[in-house]
mmCIF file of C-alpha atoms and ligand atoms in Angstrom:
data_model
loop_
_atom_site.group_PDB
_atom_site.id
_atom_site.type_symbol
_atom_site.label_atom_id
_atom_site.label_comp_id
_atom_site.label_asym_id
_atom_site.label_seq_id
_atom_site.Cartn_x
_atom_site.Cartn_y
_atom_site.Cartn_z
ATOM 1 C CA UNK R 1 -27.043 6.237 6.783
ATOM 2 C CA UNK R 2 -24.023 7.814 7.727
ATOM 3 C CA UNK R 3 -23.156 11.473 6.243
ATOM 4 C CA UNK R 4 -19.657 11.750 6.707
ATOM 5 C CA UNK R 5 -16.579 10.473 5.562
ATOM 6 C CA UNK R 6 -15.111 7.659 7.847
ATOM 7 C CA UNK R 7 -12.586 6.314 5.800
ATOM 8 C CA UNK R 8 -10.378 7.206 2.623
ATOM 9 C CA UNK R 9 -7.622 5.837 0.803
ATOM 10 C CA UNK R 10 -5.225 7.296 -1.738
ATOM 11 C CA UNK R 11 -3.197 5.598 -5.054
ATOM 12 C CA UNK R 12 -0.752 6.603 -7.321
ATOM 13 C CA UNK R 13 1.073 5.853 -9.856
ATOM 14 C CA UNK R 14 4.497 4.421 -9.537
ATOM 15 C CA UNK R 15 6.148 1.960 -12.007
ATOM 16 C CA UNK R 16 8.431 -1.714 -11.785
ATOM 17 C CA UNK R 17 12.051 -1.480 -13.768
ATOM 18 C CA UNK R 18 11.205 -4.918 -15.166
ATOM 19 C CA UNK R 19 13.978 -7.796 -15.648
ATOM 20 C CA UNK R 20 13.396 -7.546 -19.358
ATOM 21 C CA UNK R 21 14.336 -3.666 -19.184
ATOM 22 C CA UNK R 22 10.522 -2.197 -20.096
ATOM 23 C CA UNK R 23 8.867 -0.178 -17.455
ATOM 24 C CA UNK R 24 5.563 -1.111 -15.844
ATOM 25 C CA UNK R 25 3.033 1.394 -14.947
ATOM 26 C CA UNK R 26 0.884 -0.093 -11.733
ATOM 27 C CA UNK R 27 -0.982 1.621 -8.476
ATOM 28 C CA UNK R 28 0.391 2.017 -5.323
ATOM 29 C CA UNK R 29 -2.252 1.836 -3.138
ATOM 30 C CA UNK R 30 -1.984 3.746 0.530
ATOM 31 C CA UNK R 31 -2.302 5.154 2.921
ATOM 32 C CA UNK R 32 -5.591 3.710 3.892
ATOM 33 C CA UNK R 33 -8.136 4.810 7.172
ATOM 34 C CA UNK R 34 -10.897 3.876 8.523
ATOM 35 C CA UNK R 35 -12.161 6.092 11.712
ATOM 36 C CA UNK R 36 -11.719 3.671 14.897
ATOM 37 C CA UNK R 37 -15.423 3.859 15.674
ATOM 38 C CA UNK R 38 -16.523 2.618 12.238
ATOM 39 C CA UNK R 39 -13.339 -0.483 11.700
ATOM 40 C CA UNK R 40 -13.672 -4.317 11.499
ATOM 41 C CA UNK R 41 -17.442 -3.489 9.595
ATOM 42 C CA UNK R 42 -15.796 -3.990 5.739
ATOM 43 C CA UNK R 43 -15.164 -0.443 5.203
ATOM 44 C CA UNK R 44 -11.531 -0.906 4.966
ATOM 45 C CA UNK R 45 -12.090 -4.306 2.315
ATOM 46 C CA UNK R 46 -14.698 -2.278 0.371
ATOM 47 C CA UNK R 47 -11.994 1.080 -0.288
ATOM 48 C CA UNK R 48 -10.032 -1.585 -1.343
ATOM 49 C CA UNK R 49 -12.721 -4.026 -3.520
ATOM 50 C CA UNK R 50 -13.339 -0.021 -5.257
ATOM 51 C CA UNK R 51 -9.861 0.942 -6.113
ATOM 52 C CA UNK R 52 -9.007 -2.221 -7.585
ATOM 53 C CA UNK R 53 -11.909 -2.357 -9.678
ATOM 54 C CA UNK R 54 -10.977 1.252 -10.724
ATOM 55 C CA UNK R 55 -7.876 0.399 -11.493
ATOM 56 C CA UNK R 56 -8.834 -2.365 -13.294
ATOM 57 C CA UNK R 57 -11.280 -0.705 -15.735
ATOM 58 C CA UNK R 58 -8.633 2.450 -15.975
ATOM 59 C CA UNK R 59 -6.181 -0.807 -17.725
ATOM 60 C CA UNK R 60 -3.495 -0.890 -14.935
ATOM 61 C CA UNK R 61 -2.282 -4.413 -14.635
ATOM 62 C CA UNK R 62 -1.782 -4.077 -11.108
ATOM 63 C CA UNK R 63 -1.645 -3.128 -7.448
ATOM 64 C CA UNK R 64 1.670 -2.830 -4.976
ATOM 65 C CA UNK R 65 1.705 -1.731 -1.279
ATOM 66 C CA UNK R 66 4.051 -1.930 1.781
ATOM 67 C CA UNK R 67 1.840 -3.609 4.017
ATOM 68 C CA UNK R 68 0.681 -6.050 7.081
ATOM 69 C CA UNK R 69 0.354 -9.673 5.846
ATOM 70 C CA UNK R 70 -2.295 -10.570 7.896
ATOM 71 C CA UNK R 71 -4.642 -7.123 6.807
ATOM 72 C CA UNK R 72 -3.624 -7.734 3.190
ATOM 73 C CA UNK R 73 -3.502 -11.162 1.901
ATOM 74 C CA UNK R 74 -7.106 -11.255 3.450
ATOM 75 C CA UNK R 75 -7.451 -8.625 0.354
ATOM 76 C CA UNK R 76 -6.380 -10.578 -2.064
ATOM 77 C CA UNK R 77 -2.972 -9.264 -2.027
ATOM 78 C CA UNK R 78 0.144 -11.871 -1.843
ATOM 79 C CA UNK R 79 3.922 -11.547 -1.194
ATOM 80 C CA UNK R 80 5.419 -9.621 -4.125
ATOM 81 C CA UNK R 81 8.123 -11.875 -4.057
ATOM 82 C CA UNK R 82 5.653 -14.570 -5.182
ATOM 83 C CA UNK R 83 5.742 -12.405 -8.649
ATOM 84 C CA UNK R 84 9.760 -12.094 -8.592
ATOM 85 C CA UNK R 85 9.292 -8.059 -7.398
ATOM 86 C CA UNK R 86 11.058 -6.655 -5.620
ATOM 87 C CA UNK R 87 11.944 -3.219 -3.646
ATOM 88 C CA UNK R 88 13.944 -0.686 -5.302
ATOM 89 C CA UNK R 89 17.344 -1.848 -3.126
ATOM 90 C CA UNK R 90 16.529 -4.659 -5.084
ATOM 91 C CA UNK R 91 15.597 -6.409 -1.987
ATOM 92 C CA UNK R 92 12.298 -9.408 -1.567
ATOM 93 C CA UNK R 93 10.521 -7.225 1.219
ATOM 94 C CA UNK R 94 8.130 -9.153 3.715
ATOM 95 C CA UNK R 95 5.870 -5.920 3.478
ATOM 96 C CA UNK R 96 5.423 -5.705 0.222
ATOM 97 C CA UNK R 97 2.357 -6.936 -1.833
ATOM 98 C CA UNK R 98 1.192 -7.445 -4.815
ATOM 99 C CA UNK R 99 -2.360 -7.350 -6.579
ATOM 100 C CA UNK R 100 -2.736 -8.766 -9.749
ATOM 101 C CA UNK R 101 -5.817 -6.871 -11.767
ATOM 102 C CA UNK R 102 -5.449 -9.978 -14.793
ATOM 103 C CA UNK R 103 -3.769 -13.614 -14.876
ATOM 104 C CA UNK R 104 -0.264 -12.786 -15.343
ATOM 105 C CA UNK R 105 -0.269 -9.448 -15.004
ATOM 106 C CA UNK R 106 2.871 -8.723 -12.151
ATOM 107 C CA UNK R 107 4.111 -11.882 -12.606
ATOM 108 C CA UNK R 108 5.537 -10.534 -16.148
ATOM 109 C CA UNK R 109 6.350 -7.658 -14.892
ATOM 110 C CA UNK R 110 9.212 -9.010 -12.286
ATOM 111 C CA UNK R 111 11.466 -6.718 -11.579
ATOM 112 C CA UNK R 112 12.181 -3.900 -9.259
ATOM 113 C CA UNK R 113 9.484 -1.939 -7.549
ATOM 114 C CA UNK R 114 10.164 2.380 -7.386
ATOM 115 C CA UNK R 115 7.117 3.972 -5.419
ATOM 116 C CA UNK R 116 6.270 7.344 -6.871
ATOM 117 C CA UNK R 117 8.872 10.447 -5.009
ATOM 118 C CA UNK R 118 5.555 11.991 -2.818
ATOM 119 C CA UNK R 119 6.134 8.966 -0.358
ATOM 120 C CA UNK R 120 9.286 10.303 0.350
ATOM 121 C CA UNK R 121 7.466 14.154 1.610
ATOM 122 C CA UNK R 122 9.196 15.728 4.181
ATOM 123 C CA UNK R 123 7.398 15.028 7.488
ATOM 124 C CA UNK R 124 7.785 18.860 8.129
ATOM 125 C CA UNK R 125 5.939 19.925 5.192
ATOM 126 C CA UNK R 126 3.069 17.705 6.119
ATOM 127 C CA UNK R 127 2.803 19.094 9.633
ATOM 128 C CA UNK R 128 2.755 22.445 7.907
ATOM 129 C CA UNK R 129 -0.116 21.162 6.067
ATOM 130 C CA UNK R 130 -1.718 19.873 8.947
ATOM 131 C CA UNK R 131 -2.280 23.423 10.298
ATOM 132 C CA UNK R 132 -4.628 23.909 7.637
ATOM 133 C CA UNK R 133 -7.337 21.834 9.043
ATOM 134 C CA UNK R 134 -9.186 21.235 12.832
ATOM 135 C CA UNK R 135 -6.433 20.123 15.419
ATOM 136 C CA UNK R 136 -6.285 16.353 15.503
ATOM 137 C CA UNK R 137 -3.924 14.391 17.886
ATOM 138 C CA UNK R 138 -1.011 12.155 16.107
ATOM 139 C CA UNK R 139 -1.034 8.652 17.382
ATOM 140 C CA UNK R 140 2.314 7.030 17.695
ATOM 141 C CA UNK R 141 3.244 3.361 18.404
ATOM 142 C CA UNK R 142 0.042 1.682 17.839
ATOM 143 C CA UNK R 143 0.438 -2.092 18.318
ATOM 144 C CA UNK R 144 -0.282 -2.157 14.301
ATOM 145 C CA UNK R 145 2.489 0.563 13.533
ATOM 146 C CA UNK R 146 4.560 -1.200 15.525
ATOM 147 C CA UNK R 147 3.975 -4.565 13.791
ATOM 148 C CA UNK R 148 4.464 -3.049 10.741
ATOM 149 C CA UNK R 149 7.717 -1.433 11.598
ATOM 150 C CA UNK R 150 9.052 -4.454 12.890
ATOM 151 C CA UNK R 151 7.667 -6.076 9.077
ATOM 152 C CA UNK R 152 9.526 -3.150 6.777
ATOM 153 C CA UNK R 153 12.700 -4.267 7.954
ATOM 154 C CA UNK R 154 12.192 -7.997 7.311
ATOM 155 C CA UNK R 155 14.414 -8.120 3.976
ATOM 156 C CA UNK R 156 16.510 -10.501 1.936
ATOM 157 C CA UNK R 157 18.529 -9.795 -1.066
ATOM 158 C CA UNK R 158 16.907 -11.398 -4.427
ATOM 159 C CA UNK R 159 19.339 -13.694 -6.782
ATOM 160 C CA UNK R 160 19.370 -11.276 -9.735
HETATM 161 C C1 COA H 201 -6.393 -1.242 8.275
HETATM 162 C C2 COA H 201 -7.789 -0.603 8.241
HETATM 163 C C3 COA H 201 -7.839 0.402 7.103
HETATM 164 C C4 COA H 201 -8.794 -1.718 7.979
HETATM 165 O O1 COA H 201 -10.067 -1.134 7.853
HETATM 166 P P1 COA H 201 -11.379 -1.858 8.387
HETATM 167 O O2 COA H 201 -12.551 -1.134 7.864
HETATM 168 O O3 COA H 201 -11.272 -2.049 9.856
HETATM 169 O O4 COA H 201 -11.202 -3.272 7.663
HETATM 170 P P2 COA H 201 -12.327 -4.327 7.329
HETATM 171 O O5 COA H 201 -13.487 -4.128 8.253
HETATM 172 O O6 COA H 201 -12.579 -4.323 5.880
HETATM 173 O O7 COA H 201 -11.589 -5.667 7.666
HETATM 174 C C5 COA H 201 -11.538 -6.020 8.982
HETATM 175 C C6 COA H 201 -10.922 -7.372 9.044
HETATM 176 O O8 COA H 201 -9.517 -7.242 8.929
HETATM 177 C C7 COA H 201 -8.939 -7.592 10.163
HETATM 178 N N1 COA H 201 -7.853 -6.684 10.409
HETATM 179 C C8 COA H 201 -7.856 -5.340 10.486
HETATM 180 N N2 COA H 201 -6.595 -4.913 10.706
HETATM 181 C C9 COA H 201 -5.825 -6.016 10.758
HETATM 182 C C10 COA H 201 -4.447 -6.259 10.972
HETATM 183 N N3 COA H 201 -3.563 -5.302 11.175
HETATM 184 N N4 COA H 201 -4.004 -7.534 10.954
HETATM 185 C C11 COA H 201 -4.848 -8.543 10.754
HETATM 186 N N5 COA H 201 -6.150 -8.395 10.544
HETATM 187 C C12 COA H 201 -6.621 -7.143 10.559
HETATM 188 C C13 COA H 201 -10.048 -7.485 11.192
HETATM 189 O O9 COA H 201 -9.788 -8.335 12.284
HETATM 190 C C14 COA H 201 -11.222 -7.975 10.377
HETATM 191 O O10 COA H 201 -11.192 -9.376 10.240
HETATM 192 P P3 COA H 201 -12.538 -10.228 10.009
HETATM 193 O O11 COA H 201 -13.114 -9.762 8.690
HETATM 194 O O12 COA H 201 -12.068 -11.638 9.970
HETATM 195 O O13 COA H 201 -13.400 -9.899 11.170
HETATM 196 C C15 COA H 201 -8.142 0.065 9.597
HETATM 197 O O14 COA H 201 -7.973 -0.887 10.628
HETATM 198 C C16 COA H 201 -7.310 1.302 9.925
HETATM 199 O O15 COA H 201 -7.674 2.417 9.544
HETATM 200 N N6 COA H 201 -6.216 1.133 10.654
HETATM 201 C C17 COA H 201 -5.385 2.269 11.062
HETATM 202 C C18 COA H 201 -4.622 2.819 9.886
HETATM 203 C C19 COA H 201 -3.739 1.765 9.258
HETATM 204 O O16 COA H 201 -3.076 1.012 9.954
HETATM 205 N N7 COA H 201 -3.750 1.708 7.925
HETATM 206 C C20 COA H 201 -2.998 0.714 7.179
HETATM 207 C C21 COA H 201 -1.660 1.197 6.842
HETATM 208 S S1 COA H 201 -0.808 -0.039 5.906
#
């Protein structure tokens, strides 16, 4: 057994505008880690398997994330334009996903997707924060970052 922590992920809240003008509470899910030496053994699927059942029992009727296709739908996550949502430029993004935690549950809630303010945390501050704890090396341009850089930009506008 291992006695450390080799992988996390955090959620928050963030809400849809919906079509129908009501606003939808769901989880944003990310970011996620697992340590290199312990990925590809269902660490990362199982952090996700949890927080959905969390969310789930805590009556959220669903799950949103900017993400890599290939990583995600293997998570049981789809296109969120498959549910009519869409970013908050009102854009269908190629990166973002959906989770539905009950039949139905995003797909009548279509509408515009806002991700809670934190996302937006000036990189500064978190440096600052970084101080805090044991020096670890930042790792840039990773053939996933990359992939998924290339993926964020992949928009189209919606019809609405
Ligand atoms: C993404 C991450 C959390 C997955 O964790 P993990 O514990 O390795 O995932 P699992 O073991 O549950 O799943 C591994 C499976 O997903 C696949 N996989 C992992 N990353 C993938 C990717 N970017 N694209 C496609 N498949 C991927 C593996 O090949 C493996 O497939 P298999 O089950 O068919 O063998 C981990 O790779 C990681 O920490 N990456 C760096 C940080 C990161 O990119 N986070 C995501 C930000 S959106």
């Amino acid at each position: 057994m291992v006695n450390k922590i080799v992988g996390n992920v955090m959620c928050l809240k963030s809400s849809i505008a919906g079509d129908d003008g009501k606003q939808y509470e769901v989880i944003s899910l990310g970011p996620i880690g697992v340590l290199p030496e312990y990925q590809g053994k269902g660490i990362g699927g199982m952090l996700i398997a949890h927080t959905k059942k969390i969310a789930k029992g805590q009556g959220f009727r669903g799950i949103l994330l900017f993400g890599d296709t290939d990583y995600y739908t293997r998570q049981g996550f789809v296109v969120a334009e498959s549910f009519g949502i869409r970013n908050a430029e009102n854009m269908y993004a190629d990166a973002l996903h959906g989770c539905e935690l009950y039949e139905g549950a995003l797909t009548s809630a279509r509408g515009r997707y806002f991700e809670d303010d934190i996302y937006n945390v000036a990189e500064s501050l978190v440096s600052e924060f970084d101080t805090l704890f044991p020096f670890k090396e930042v790792i840039h341009d990773t053939p996933m970052q990359k992939k998924f850089e290339m993926m964020v930009k992949k928009v189209k506008p919606s019809e609405l």
